[in-house]
PDB file of C-alpha atoms in Angstrom:
ATOM      1  CA  UNK A 158       8.828  -7.358   2.468  1.00  0.00           C
ATOM      2  CA  UNK A 159      11.291  -5.142   4.230  1.00  0.00           C
ATOM      3  CA  UNK A 160      12.279  -1.954   2.496  1.00  0.00           C
ATOM      4  CA  UNK A 161       8.780  -1.128   1.254  1.00  0.00           C
ATOM      5  CA  UNK A 162       7.994   2.577   1.240  1.00  0.00           C
ATOM      6  CA  UNK A 163       4.948   4.016   2.968  1.00  0.00           C
ATOM      7  CA  UNK A 164       3.500   7.493   2.625  1.00  0.00           C
ATOM      8  CA  UNK A 165       1.770   8.355   5.909  1.00  0.00           C
ATOM      9  CA  UNK A 166      -0.728  11.191   5.480  1.00  0.00           C
ATOM     10  CA  UNK A 167      -1.472  12.426   9.014  1.00  0.00           C
ATOM     11  CA  UNK A 168      -1.858  15.992  10.223  1.00  0.00           C
ATOM     12  CA  UNK A 169      -1.408  15.175  13.931  1.00  0.00           C
ATOM     13  CA  UNK A 170       2.356  15.453  14.439  1.00  0.00           C
ATOM     14  CA  UNK A 171       2.391  13.218  17.534  1.00  0.00           C
ATOM     15  CA  UNK A 172       0.506  10.372  15.846  1.00  0.00           C
ATOM     16  CA  UNK A 173       2.566  10.808  12.680  1.00  0.00           C
ATOM     17  CA  UNK A 174       5.856  10.625  14.571  1.00  0.00           C
ATOM     18  CA  UNK A 175       4.827   7.647  16.713  1.00  0.00           C
ATOM     19  CA  UNK A 176       3.509   5.696  13.744  1.00  0.00           C
ATOM     20  CA  UNK A 177       6.459   6.554  11.504  1.00  0.00           C
ATOM     21  CA  UNK A 178       8.894   5.408  14.213  1.00  0.00           C
ATOM     22  CA  UNK A 179       6.944   2.174  14.754  1.00  0.00           C
ATOM     23  CA  UNK A 180       6.887   1.367  11.028  1.00  0.00           C
ATOM     24  CA  UNK A 181      10.561   2.288  10.617  1.00  0.00           C
ATOM     25  CA  UNK A 182      11.411  -0.253  13.345  1.00  0.00           C
ATOM     26  CA  UNK A 183       9.576  -2.808  11.192  1.00  0.00           C
ATOM     27  CA  UNK A 184      11.929  -1.977   8.268  1.00  0.00           C
ATOM     28  CA  UNK A 185       9.587   0.295   6.295  1.00  0.00           C
ATOM     29  CA  UNK A 186      10.782   3.546   4.743  1.00  0.00           C
ATOM     30  CA  UNK A 187       8.205   6.099   5.912  1.00  0.00           C
ATOM     31  CA  UNK A 188       7.560   9.606   4.674  1.00  0.00           C
ATOM     32  CA  UNK A 189       5.019  11.749   6.530  1.00  0.00           C
ATOM     33  CA  UNK A 190       2.805  14.239   4.698  1.00  0.00           C
ATOM     34  CA  UNK A 191       0.423  16.523   6.577  1.00  0.00           C
ATOM     35  CA  UNK A 192      -1.830  17.731   3.753  1.00  0.00           C
ATOM     36  CA  UNK A 193      -2.750  17.273   0.097  1.00  0.00           C
ATOM     37  CA  UNK A 194       0.042  19.507  -1.211  1.00  0.00           C
ATOM     38  CA  UNK A 195       2.636  17.410   0.656  1.00  0.00           C
ATOM     39  CA  UNK A 196       1.089  14.243  -0.841  1.00  0.00           C
ATOM     40  CA  UNK A 197       1.534  15.702  -4.333  1.00  0.00           C
ATOM     41  CA  UNK A 198       5.168  16.602  -3.611  1.00  0.00           C
ATOM     42  CA  UNK A 199       5.850  13.089  -2.251  1.00  0.00           C
ATOM     43  CA  UNK A 200       4.336  11.433  -5.338  1.00  0.00           C
ATOM     44  CA  UNK A 201       6.356  13.723  -7.601  1.00  0.00           C
ATOM     45  CA  UNK A 202       9.558  12.430  -5.955  1.00  0.00           C
ATOM     46  CA  UNK A 203       8.707   8.712  -5.880  1.00  0.00           C
ATOM     47  CA  UNK A 204       5.620   6.520  -5.836  1.00  0.00           C
ATOM     48  CA  UNK A 205       5.255   4.778  -2.456  1.00  0.00           C
ATOM     49  CA  UNK A 206       4.357   1.092  -2.133  1.00  0.00           C
ATOM     50  CA  UNK A 207       1.424   1.957   0.158  1.00  0.00           C
ATOM     51  CA  UNK A 208      -0.400   5.026   1.489  1.00  0.00           C
ATOM     52  CA  UNK A 209      -1.865   5.356   4.981  1.00  0.00           C
ATOM     53  CA  UNK A 210      -4.402   8.164   4.762  1.00  0.00           C
ATOM     54  CA  UNK A 211      -6.209  10.124   7.473  1.00  0.00           C
ATOM     55  CA  UNK A 212      -9.570  11.570   6.446  1.00  0.00           C
ATOM     56  CA  UNK A 213      -9.714  14.721   8.529  1.00  0.00           C
ATOM     57  CA  UNK A 214      -6.902  16.873   7.171  1.00  0.00           C
ATOM     58  CA  UNK A 215      -6.492  20.640   6.872  1.00  0.00           C
ATOM     59  CA  UNK A 216      -7.539  21.926   3.454  1.00  0.00           C
ATOM     60  CA  UNK A 217      -8.208  19.000   1.157  1.00  0.00           C
ATOM     61  CA  UNK A 218      -9.787  16.082   3.026  1.00  0.00           C
ATOM     62  CA  UNK A 219      -8.649  12.471   2.831  1.00  0.00           C
ATOM     63  CA  UNK A 220     -11.587  11.366   0.679  1.00  0.00           C
ATOM     64  CA  UNK A 221     -10.667  13.906  -1.978  1.00  0.00           C
ATOM     65  CA  UNK A 222      -7.004  12.864  -1.836  1.00  0.00           C
ATOM     66  CA  UNK A 223      -8.033   9.207  -2.164  1.00  0.00           C
ATOM     67  CA  UNK A 224     -10.161  10.030  -5.211  1.00  0.00           C
ATOM     68  CA  UNK A 225      -7.269  11.951  -6.806  1.00  0.00           C
ATOM     69  CA  UNK A 226      -4.772   9.162  -6.133  1.00  0.00           C
ATOM     70  CA  UNK A 227      -7.119   6.574  -7.625  1.00  0.00           C
ATOM     71  CA  UNK A 228      -7.471   8.648 -10.786  1.00  0.00           C
ATOM     72  CA  UNK A 229      -3.805   8.054 -11.671  1.00  0.00           C
ATOM     73  CA  UNK A 230      -2.435   5.314  -9.413  1.00  0.00           C
ATOM     74  CA  UNK A 231      -3.222   1.819  -8.158  1.00  0.00           C
ATOM     75  CA  UNK A 232      -1.115   2.318  -5.013  1.00  0.00           C
ATOM     76  CA  UNK A 233      -2.734   0.503  -2.060  1.00  0.00           C
ATOM     77  CA  UNK A 234      -4.461   2.875   0.373  1.00  0.00           C
ATOM     78  CA  UNK A 235      -5.353   2.216   4.007  1.00  0.00           C
ATOM     79  CA  UNK A 236      -7.586   4.817   5.567  1.00  0.00           C
ATOM     80  CA  UNK A 237      -6.720   5.377   9.221  1.00  0.00           C
ATOM     81  CA  UNK A 238      -9.136   7.786  10.795  1.00  0.00           C
ATOM     82  CA  UNK A 239     -11.266   8.748  13.769  1.00  0.00           C
ATOM     83  CA  UNK A 240     -14.327   8.630  11.499  1.00  0.00           C
ATOM     84  CA  UNK A 241     -15.428   5.062  12.129  1.00  0.00           C
ATOM     85  CA  UNK A 242     -19.162   5.024  11.426  1.00  0.00           C
ATOM     86  CA  UNK A 243     -20.342   2.415   8.936  1.00  0.00           C
ATOM     87  CA  UNK A 244     -21.183   5.057   6.347  1.00  0.00           C
ATOM     88  CA  UNK A 245     -17.658   6.541   6.610  1.00  0.00           C
ATOM     89  CA  UNK A 246     -16.077   3.120   6.054  1.00  0.00           C
ATOM     90  CA  UNK A 247     -18.347   2.365   3.112  1.00  0.00           C
ATOM     91  CA  UNK A 248     -17.671   5.713   1.426  1.00  0.00           C
ATOM     92  CA  UNK A 249     -13.914   5.337   1.950  1.00  0.00           C
ATOM     93  CA  UNK A 250     -13.855   1.850   0.488  1.00  0.00           C
ATOM     94  CA  UNK A 251     -16.134   2.838  -2.403  1.00  0.00           C
ATOM     95  CA  UNK A 252     -13.843   5.747  -3.288  1.00  0.00           C
ATOM     96  CA  UNK A 253     -10.901   3.379  -3.654  1.00  0.00           C
ATOM     97  CA  UNK A 254      -9.373   2.616  -0.266  1.00  0.00           C
ATOM     98  CA  UNK A 255      -8.144  -0.969   0.061  1.00  0.00           C
ATOM     99  CA  UNK A 256      -8.725  -1.081   3.818  1.00  0.00           C
ATOM    100  CA  UNK A 257     -10.122   1.118   6.574  1.00  0.00           C
ATOM    101  CA  UNK A 258      -9.091   1.179  10.219  1.00  0.00           C
ATOM    102  CA  UNK A 259     -10.644   3.421  12.860  1.00  0.00           C
ATOM    103  CA  UNK A 260      -8.799   5.323  15.572  1.00  0.00           C
ATOM    104  CA  UNK A 261      -7.909   4.442  18.212  1.00  0.00           C
ATOM    105  CA  UNK A 262      -6.164   1.440  16.696  1.00  0.00           C
ATOM    106  CA  UNK A 263      -3.705  -1.261  17.645  1.00  0.00           C
ATOM    107  CA  UNK A 264      -0.417  -0.636  15.791  1.00  0.00           C
ATOM    108  CA  UNK A 265       0.135  -4.402  15.480  1.00  0.00           C
ATOM    109  CA  UNK A 266      -3.210  -4.734  13.682  1.00  0.00           C
ATOM    110  CA  UNK A 267      -2.253  -1.923  11.313  1.00  0.00           C
ATOM    111  CA  UNK A 268       1.073  -3.665  10.672  1.00  0.00           C
ATOM    112  CA  UNK A 269      -0.718  -6.948   9.902  1.00  0.00           C
ATOM    113  CA  UNK A 270      -3.044  -5.159   7.470  1.00  0.00           C
ATOM    114  CA  UNK A 271      -0.091  -3.429   5.765  1.00  0.00           C
ATOM    115  CA  UNK A 272       1.750  -6.709   5.329  1.00  0.00           C
ATOM    116  CA  UNK A 273      -1.379  -8.469   4.013  1.00  0.00           C
ATOM    117  CA  UNK A 274      -2.003  -5.780   1.405  1.00  0.00           C
ATOM    118  CA  UNK A 275       1.640  -5.747   0.314  1.00  0.00           C
ATOM    119  CA  UNK A 276       1.621  -9.556  -0.020  1.00  0.00           C
ATOM    120  CA  UNK A 277      -1.435  -9.383  -2.286  1.00  0.00           C
ATOM    121  CA  UNK A 278       0.055  -6.517  -4.283  1.00  0.00           C
ATOM    122  CA  UNK A 279       3.307  -8.387  -4.867  1.00  0.00           C
ATOM    123  CA  UNK A 280       1.448 -11.555  -5.894  1.00  0.00           C
ATOM    124  CA  UNK A 281      -0.800  -9.707  -8.328  1.00  0.00           C
ATOM    125  CA  UNK A 282       2.060  -8.714 -10.574  1.00  0.00           C
ATOM    126  CA  UNK A 283       3.490  -5.606  -8.969  1.00  0.00           C
ATOM    127  CA  UNK A 284       6.567  -7.530  -7.884  1.00  0.00           C
ATOM    128  CA  UNK A 285       9.818  -6.898  -9.729  1.00  0.00           C
ATOM    129  CA  UNK A 286      10.330  -9.190 -12.745  1.00  0.00           C
ATOM    130  CA  UNK A 287      13.085 -11.151 -10.986  1.00  0.00           C
ATOM    131  CA  UNK A 288      10.548 -12.404  -8.448  1.00  0.00           C
ATOM    132  CA  UNK A 289       8.297 -13.709 -11.223  1.00  0.00           C
ATOM    133  CA  UNK A 290      11.043 -15.882 -12.728  1.00  0.00           C
ATOM    134  CA  UNK A 291      11.683 -19.304 -11.272  1.00  0.00           C
ATOM    135  CA  UNK A 292      14.424 -21.674 -12.437  1.00  0.00           C
ATOM    136  CA  UNK A 293      14.980 -25.372 -11.892  1.00  0.00           C
ATOM    137  CA  UNK A 294      17.216 -27.911 -13.686  1.00  0.00           C
ATOM    138  CA  UNK A 295      18.002 -25.589 -16.560  1.00  0.00           C
ATOM    139  CA  UNK A 296      14.429 -24.401 -17.047  1.00  0.00           C
ATOM    140  CA  UNK A 297      13.159 -20.884 -16.349  1.00  0.00           C
ATOM    141  CA  UNK A 298       9.469 -20.482 -15.576  1.00  0.00           C
ATOM    142  CA  UNK A 299       7.974 -17.105 -16.388  1.00  0.00           C
ATOM    143  CA  UNK A 300       5.170 -17.179 -13.859  1.00  0.00           C
ATOM    144  CA  UNK A 301       3.428 -14.058 -15.118  1.00  0.00           C
ATOM    145  CA  UNK A 302       3.371 -15.385 -18.702  1.00  0.00           C
ATOM    146  CA  UNK A 303       2.396 -18.968 -17.865  1.00  0.00           C
ATOM    147  CA  UNK A 304       5.208 -20.342 -19.966  1.00  0.00           C
ATOM    148  CA  UNK A 305       8.732 -21.674 -19.710  1.00  0.00           C
ATOM    149  CA  UNK A 306      12.016 -21.594 -21.584  1.00  0.00           C
ATOM    150  CA  UNK A 307      15.286 -23.481 -21.505  1.00  0.00           C
ATOM    151  CA  UNK A 308      16.445 -27.085 -21.651  1.00  0.00           C
ATOM    152  CA  UNK A 309      15.453 -29.097 -24.733  1.00  0.00           C
ATOM    153  CA  UNK A 310      11.858 -27.960 -24.887  1.00  0.00           C
ATOM    154  CA  UNK A 311      10.426 -24.488 -25.398  1.00  0.00           C
ATOM    155  CA  UNK A 312       6.813 -23.427 -24.983  1.00  0.00           C
ATOM    156  CA  UNK A 313       4.806 -20.365 -24.116  1.00  0.00           C
ATOM    157  CA  UNK A 314       1.114 -20.027 -23.576  1.00  0.00           C
ATOM    158  CA  UNK A 315      -0.248 -16.642 -24.563  1.00  0.00           C
ATOM    159  CA  UNK A 316      -2.868 -16.293 -21.892  1.00  0.00           C
TER     160      UNK A 316
END
């Protein structure tokens, strides 16, 4: 899973720098955005594999950014915020976040959650086509299509 890109949306420069450095050491490409406008610029350049989103941001809040991202993207979102009441978690998840972690947090737990979400995302069909092809003894299995090709037989199931 190394090489995945993460957009970290965090207005606290110290937290943003510490977290970006930690994730970079774990082989993630991290871009830090401090507000909604920076999120828009980052998405215009390239869609990240995952977004870590603070709720309390200057200008547009994290809930609004989450709602906007969900309107046009299925990118996984982890909310990482000091707002950790049950109602805050529920609202964040209902608006489209895939996970929610309150501050203060253990960076190793965040890393485990990132890896779990990326594993599920890759398995659900977001992986590059080469990862969905398997070959053995002259046969190629197209896992996403539930069919195979090659050898003497040829079949495909249109499910």
